[in-house]
Amino acid sequence: MGGDTFKDDVVDEESSRSSSSSPCSCCFSDDLGFKDDVSEENFTNFSNHVTDLRRREKAYQEILQSHDLLLRTSKRKLRQARNEILSYTPGSWSDVKLSDYNIPKTTSIMLVGPKGAGKSSLVNKITRVIEDDAFLLDRAQESFGTPSKGGTYFVQEYMISRGGSASFCLYDTRGLSRISSSDNTSMIEQWMTRGVLHGEPVIWASDSSDLKDRLIRDGGTGYERRKVNSIIFVVNAVEILKSMECETSYASMITTAFNSPILLFKDDKPAVVMTHGDMLSREERARVRVFLGELLGIPPHKQIFDIPESRDTATAITICNLLCYSLQHADKNFVFLPKKNFTISKVGGGGLTKWISLLDIISIALVLFMALASIWFVTHNPVSGQKLANETQQKLLKFPSPWLNNLTHKAKPMRRFGPKRIIKGPNLACVQHPKSEFVPESEPISIDLHIARRLWFNEEQVAEAEPSFDWRTTRRLWYVE
């Protein structure tokens, strides 16, 4: 793990950890193996080995210092961290204007890890810290005894309430399979692409037929399927320590599942929680964190959180730091979809959006310019204005209204089939207004529209006429006939 060593010159790293006060320190012989036959390749390997040891030593000391700081953390800082989490809403820790985008109502955090790593126990710890109740009943079913008995077989959703609403939720999943890594990869890919659903069974290809039948029979739910926004990878510190002392399949399984590209959010890797640290010494826990950092390729003192089985202030503040890290990265990697009434000019950055906004402004200005130019041309050009007025007048004169034609023209009797009805009195079709002018049938019809309207609507002039019938009655009888 630390590079190549020289025979009989460099003391083995594990033996130096046990004999030295600093587990990551290393001792060398006086001559360091450099004799007359030293080669450039051996010197490069030796330099790399020394660099690795110094990096481990630095990370080891930083972990011990951070642990001492957590032990001195006051309850006031714990309350501040808890209030910061309770004030969280999806997208509130991002750098965008939330009113312009469609934001999910709940942020989903999924717990992934081997069986017996302590995922369900971590859910109960988080609930107690957020609710600030050390004696709160367990929400998730924990296992006791050998890992082969019991465990989580269905995806379980646990809403974390915040003032009556759920701002984020935790999803407890089935432990990773130690038999087949393809089962782990396929299940994780399904969770990341389709989402997670409360009550959905997790079935491995390596499961027995009886177990498969039971999971299919008991599966099914009416809950909402949610997209995974963040992942917490949970591992057992005791099993990691065994892998350090003698290589086991546990470390390889952790590495394969954690380094799966489907677990990445852009360039962000999941946060790692190390459990069961209360069964190890302080120095062993620090060594495990350094080993995990090198194994998974993440900073051990920033992205690996040591959460043992204890209820002290240091553990509570570590849980709050874990939640803050997961929620911040969830907001960072949100896919923000704009609303329908979204204005492009409100989006910052991006050259494409600026060009689209500029084209919109130019098109609006062009339409306004054309409208103003048309108005100015009509009002300041007398020839075109007079021509437009004449055309309008000609259309009005040709308005085909039968009421206006009855005022000044003879109305032709309607053609009928069958015997003609005889109505006593004068011919109603020939009744004319006394003040109207007679127009011969041979001449083309020409009528002043304004005079016709005045004669038609002026009842006083119509009343002066002396027809045999009242003019209103005449009009009614004309249409009845």
CSV table of N, CA, C and O in Angstrom, one decimal, residues 382-446:
chain,number,residue,atom,x,y,z
A,382,PRO,N,-51.2,63.3,-47.3
A,382,PRO,CA,-52.7,63.6,-47.6
A,382,PRO,C,-53.2,62.8,-48.8
A,382,PRO,O,-54.4,62.5,-48.8
A,383,VAL,N,-52.4,62.5,-49.8
A,383,VAL,CA,-52.9,61.8,-50.9
A,383,VAL,C,-53.4,60.4,-50.6
A,383,VAL,O,-54.5,60.0,-50.9
A,384,SER,N,-52.6,59.7,-49.8
A,384,SER,CA,-53.0,58.4,-49.4
A,384,SER,C,-54.1,58.4,-48.4
A,384,SER,O,-55.0,57.6,-48.5
A,385,GLY,N,-54.2,59.4,-47.5
A,385,GLY,CA,-55.3,59.5,-46.6
A,385,GLY,C,-56.6,59.8,-47.3
A,385,GLY,O,-57.6,59.3,-47.0
A,386,GLN,N,-56.6,60.8,-48.3
A,386,GLN,CA,-57.8,61.1,-49.1
A,386,GLN,C,-58.3,59.8,-49.9
A,386,GLN,O,-59.5,59.6,-50.0
A,387,LYS,N,-57.3,59.1,-50.4
A,387,LYS,CA,-57.7,57.9,-51.2
A,387,LYS,C,-58.4,56.9,-50.3
A,387,LYS,O,-59.4,56.3,-50.7
A,388,LEU,N,-57.8,56.7,-49.1
A,388,LEU,CA,-58.4,55.8,-48.1
A,388,LEU,C,-59.8,56.2,-47.7
A,388,LEU,O,-60.7,55.4,-47.6
A,389,ALA,N,-60.0,57.6,-47.6
A,389,ALA,CA,-61.4,58.1,-47.2
A,389,ALA,C,-62.4,57.8,-48.3
A,389,ALA,O,-63.5,57.5,-48.1
A,390,ASN,N,-62.0,58.1,-49.6
A,390,ASN,CA,-62.9,57.8,-50.7
A,390,ASN,C,-63.3,56.4,-50.8
A,390,ASN,O,-64.4,56.1,-51.1
A,391,GLU,N,-62.3,55.5,-50.6
A,391,GLU,CA,-62.6,54.1,-50.7
A,391,GLU,C,-63.6,53.7,-49.6
A,391,GLU,O,-64.5,52.9,-49.8
A,392,THR,N,-63.4,54.2,-48.4
A,392,THR,CA,-64.3,53.9,-47.4
A,392,THR,C,-65.7,54.4,-47.6
A,392,THR,O,-66.7,53.8,-47.4
A,393,GLN,N,-65.8,55.6,-48.2
A,393,GLN,CA,-67.1,56.2,-48.5
A,393,GLN,C,-67.9,55.4,-49.6
A,393,GLN,O,-69.1,55.2,-49.5
A,394,GLN,N,-67.1,54.9,-50.6
A,394,GLN,CA,-67.7,54.1,-51.7
A,394,GLN,C,-68.3,52.8,-51.1
A,394,GLN,O,-69.4,52.3,-51.5
A,395,LYS,N,-67.6,52.2,-50.2
A,395,LYS,CA,-68.0,51.0,-49.5
A,395,LYS,C,-69.3,51.2,-48.7
A,395,LYS,O,-70.2,50.4,-48.7
A,396,LEU,N,-69.3,52.4,-48.0
A,396,LEU,CA,-70.5,52.7,-47.3
A,396,LEU,C,-71.7,53.0,-48.1
A,396,LEU,O,-72.9,52.6,-47.8
A,397,LEU,N,-71.5,53.6,-49.3
A,397,LEU,CA,-72.7,53.9,-50.2
A,397,LEU,C,-73.2,52.6,-50.8
A,397,LEU,O,-74.4,52.6,-51.1
A,398,LYS,N,-72.4,51.6,-50.9
A,398,LYS,CA,-72.9,50.4,-51.5
A,398,LYS,C,-73.4,49.4,-50.4
A,398,LYS,O,-73.5,48.2,-50.6
A,399,PHE,N,-73.7,49.9,-49.2
A,399,PHE,CA,-74.1,49.0,-48.1
A,399,PHE,C,-75.5,48.5,-48.4
A,399,PHE,O,-76.4,49.2,-48.6
A,400,PRO,N,-75.6,47.2,-48.6
A,400,PRO,CA,-76.9,46.6,-49.0
A,400,PRO,C,-77.9,46.4,-47.9
A,400,PRO,O,-78.1,45.4,-47.3
A,401,SER,N,-78.5,47.5,-47.5
A,401,SER,CA,-79.5,47.5,-46.4
A,401,SER,C,-80.9,47.7,-47.0
A,401,SER,O,-81.2,48.7,-47.6
A,402,PRO,N,-81.8,46.7,-46.8
A,402,PRO,CA,-83.1,46.8,-47.4
A,402,PRO,C,-83.9,47.9,-46.7
A,402,PRO,O,-84.8,48.5,-47.3
A,403,TRP,N,-83.7,48.2,-45.4
A,403,TRP,CA,-84.4,49.3,-44.7
A,403,TRP,C,-84.1,50.6,-45.3
A,403,TRP,O,-85.0,51.5,-45.5
A,404,LEU,N,-82.8,50.9,-45.7
A,404,LEU,CA,-82.5,52.2,-46.3
A,404,LEU,C,-83.0,52.3,-47.7
A,404,LEU,O,-83.5,53.4,-48.1
A,405,ASN,N,-83.1,51.3,-48.5
A,405,ASN,CA,-83.7,51.3,-49.8
A,405,ASN,C,-85.2,51.6,-49.8
A,405,ASN,O,-85.7,52.2,-50.7
A,406,ASN,N,-85.9,51.2,-48.8
A,406,ASN,CA,-87.3,51.4,-48.7
A,406,ASN,C,-87.7,52.8,-48.5
A,406,ASN,O,-88.8,53.2,-48.7
A,407,LEU,N,-86.7,53.6,-48.1
A,407,LEU,CA,-87.0,55.0,-47.8
A,407,LEU,C,-87.2,55.8,-49.1
A,407,LEU,O,-88.1,56.8,-49.1
A,408,THR,N,-86.4,55.6,-50.1
A,408,THR,CA,-86.4,56.4,-51.3
A,408,THR,C,-86.7,55.7,-52.6
A,408,THR,O,-86.6,56.3,-53.6
A,409,HIS,N,-86.9,54.4,-52.5
A,409,HIS,CA,-87.1,53.6,-53.8
A,409,HIS,C,-88.4,52.8,-53.7
A,409,HIS,O,-88.8,52.5,-52.6
A,410,LYS,N,-88.9,52.5,-54.8
A,410,LYS,CA,-90.1,51.6,-54.8
A,410,LYS,C,-89.6,50.2,-54.5
A,410,LYS,O,-88.6,49.7,-55.1
A,411,ALA,N,-90.3,49.6,-53.7
A,411,ALA,CA,-90.0,48.2,-53.4
A,411,ALA,C,-90.8,47.3,-54.3
A,411,ALA,O,-92.0,47.5,-54.5
A,412,LYS,N,-90.1,46.4,-54.9
A,412,LYS,CA,-90.7,45.5,-55.9
A,412,LYS,C,-91.5,44.4,-55.1
A,412,LYS,O,-91.1,43.9,-54.1
A,413,PRO,N,-92.8,44.1,-55.6
A,413,PRO,CA,-93.5,43.1,-54.9
A,413,PRO,C,-92.9,41.8,-54.9
A,413,PRO,O,-92.2,41.4,-55.9
A,414,MET,N,-93.1,41.0,-53.9
A,414,MET,CA,-92.5,39.7,-53.8
A,414,MET,C,-93.2,38.7,-54.7
A,414,MET,O,-94.4,38.8,-54.8
A,415,ARG,N,-92.4,37.9,-55.4
A,415,ARG,CA,-93.0,36.8,-56.2
A,415,ARG,C,-93.5,35.7,-55.4
A,415,ARG,O,-92.8,35.2,-54.5
A,416,ARG,N,-94.7,35.3,-55.7
A,416,ARG,CA,-95.4,34.2,-54.9
A,416,ARG,C,-95.9,33.2,-55.9
A,416,ARG,O,-96.3,33.5,-57.0
A,417,PHE,N,-96.0,32.0,-55.5
A,417,PHE,CA,-96.6,30.9,-56.2
A,417,PHE,C,-98.0,30.7,-55.7
A,417,PHE,O,-98.2,30.7,-54.4
A,418,GLY,N,-99.0,30.5,-56.5
A,418,GLY,CA,-100.4,30.3,-56.1
A,418,GLY,C,-101.2,31.5,-56.3
A,418,GLY,O,-100.7,32.6,-56.8
A,419,PRO,N,-102.4,31.6,-55.8
A,419,PRO,CA,-103.3,32.7,-56.0
A,419,PRO,C,-102.8,33.9,-55.2
A,419,PRO,O,-102.3,33.7,-54.1
A,420,LYS,N,-103.0,35.1,-55.7
A,420,LYS,CA,-102.5,36.3,-55.0
A,420,LYS,C,-103.5,36.8,-54.0
A,420,LYS,O,-104.7,36.8,-54.3
A,421,ARG,N,-103.0,37.1,-52.8
A,421,ARG,CA,-103.9,37.6,-51.8
A,421,ARG,C,-104.2,39.1,-52.0
A,421,ARG,O,-103.3,39.8,-52.3
A,422,ILE,N,-105.3,39.5,-51.8
A,422,ILE,CA,-105.8,40.9,-51.9
A,422,ILE,C,-106.0,41.4,-50.5
A,422,ILE,O,-106.8,40.9,-49.8
A,423,ILE,N,-105.3,42.5,-50.3
A,423,ILE,CA,-105.5,43.2,-49.0
A,423,ILE,C,-106.1,44.6,-49.3
A,423,ILE,O,-105.6,45.3,-50.2
A,424,LYS,N,-107.1,44.9,-48.6
A,424,LYS,CA,-107.8,46.2,-48.8
A,424,LYS,C,-106.9,47.3,-48.4
A,424,LYS,O,-106.1,47.2,-47.5
A,425,GLY,N,-107.1,48.4,-49.1
A,425,GLY,CA,-106.3,49.6,-48.9
A,425,GLY,C,-105.2,49.8,-50.0
A,425,GLY,O,-105.2,49.0,-50.9
A,426,PRO,N,-104.5,50.8,-49.9
A,426,PRO,CA,-103.5,51.1,-51.0
A,426,PRO,C,-102.4,50.0,-51.0
A,426,PRO,O,-102.2,49.3,-50.0
A,427,ASN,N,-101.6,50.0,-52.0
A,427,ASN,CA,-100.5,49.1,-52.2
A,427,ASN,C,-99.4,49.5,-51.2
A,427,ASN,O,-98.9,50.6,-51.2
A,428,LEU,N,-99.2,48.5,-50.2
A,428,LEU,CA,-98.3,48.8,-49.2
A,428,LEU,C,-96.8,49.0,-49.6
A,428,LEU,O,-96.0,49.6,-49.0
A,429,ALA,N,-96.6,48.4,-50.8
A,429,ALA,CA,-95.2,48.4,-51.3
A,429,ALA,C,-94.8,49.8,-51.8
A,429,ALA,O,-93.7,50.1,-52.0
A,430,CYS,N,-95.8,50.6,-52.1
A,430,CYS,CA,-95.6,51.9,-52.7
A,430,CYS,C,-95.6,53.0,-51.7
A,430,CYS,O,-95.5,54.2,-52.1
A,431,VAL,N,-95.8,52.7,-50.5
A,431,VAL,CA,-95.8,53.8,-49.5
A,431,VAL,C,-94.4,54.3,-49.3
A,431,VAL,O,-93.5,53.6,-49.1
A,432,GLN,N,-94.2,55.6,-49.4
A,432,GLN,CA,-92.9,56.3,-49.3
A,432,GLN,C,-93.0,57.3,-48.3
A,432,GLN,O,-94.0,57.8,-47.9
A,433,HIS,N,-91.8,57.7,-47.8
A,433,HIS,CA,-91.7,58.8,-46.9
A,433,HIS,C,-92.0,60.1,-47.6
A,433,HIS,O,-91.5,60.3,-48.7
A,434,PRO,N,-92.8,61.0,-47.0
A,434,PRO,CA,-93.2,62.2,-47.7
A,434,PRO,C,-92.0,63.1,-48.1
A,434,PRO,O,-92.1,63.8,-49.0
A,435,LYS,N,-90.9,63.0,-47.3
A,435,LYS,CA,-89.8,63.9,-47.5
A,435,LYS,C,-88.7,63.3,-48.4
A,435,LYS,O,-87.7,63.9,-48.6
A,436,SER,N,-88.9,62.1,-48.8
A,436,SER,CA,-87.9,61.4,-49.6
A,436,SER,C,-88.0,61.8,-51.0
A,436,SER,O,-89.1,62.3,-51.5
A,437,GLU,N,-86.9,61.7,-51.8
A,437,GLU,CA,-86.9,62.0,-53.2
A,437,GLU,C,-87.1,60.8,-54.0
A,437,GLU,O,-86.7,59.7,-53.7
A,438,PHE,N,-87.9,61.0,-55.2
A,438,PHE,CA,-88.2,59.8,-56.0
A,438,PHE,C,-87.0,59.7,-57.0
A,438,PHE,O,-86.6,60.6,-57.6
A,439,VAL,N,-86.6,58.4,-57.1
A,439,VAL,CA,-85.5,58.1,-58.1
A,439,VAL,C,-86.1,57.2,-59.1
A,439,VAL,O,-86.6,56.1,-58.8
A,440,PRO,N,-86.0,57.5,-60.4
A,440,PRO,CA,-86.6,56.7,-61.4
A,440,PRO,C,-85.8,55.3,-61.4
A,440,PRO,O,-84.7,55.2,-61.0
A,441,GLU,N,-86.5,54.3,-61.9
A,441,GLU,CA,-86.0,53.0,-61.9
A,441,GLU,C,-84.8,52.9,-62.9
A,441,GLU,O,-83.9,52.0,-62.8
A,442,SER,N,-84.9,53.7,-64.0
A,442,SER,CA,-83.8,53.6,-65.0
A,442,SER,C,-82.5,54.2,-64.6
A,442,SER,O,-81.5,53.8,-65.0
A,443,GLU,N,-82.5,55.1,-63.6
A,443,GLU,CA,-81.3,55.7,-63.1
A,443,GLU,C,-80.6,54.8,-62.1
A,443,GLU,O,-81.3,54.0,-61.4
A,444,PRO,N,-79.3,54.8,-62.0
A,444,PRO,CA,-78.6,54.0,-61.0
A,444,PRO,C,-78.9,54.5,-59.6
A,444,PRO,O,-79.1,55.6,-59.4
A,445,ILE,N,-78.9,53.5,-58.7
A,445,ILE,CA,-79.2,53.9,-57.3
A,445,ILE,C,-78.1,54.7,-56.7
A,445,ILE,O,-77.0,54.3,-56.7
A,446,SER,N,-78.4,55.8,-56.2
A,446,SER,CA,-77.5,56.7,-55.5
A,446,SER,C,-78.2,57.3,-54.3
A,446,SER,O,-79.2,58.0,-54.5
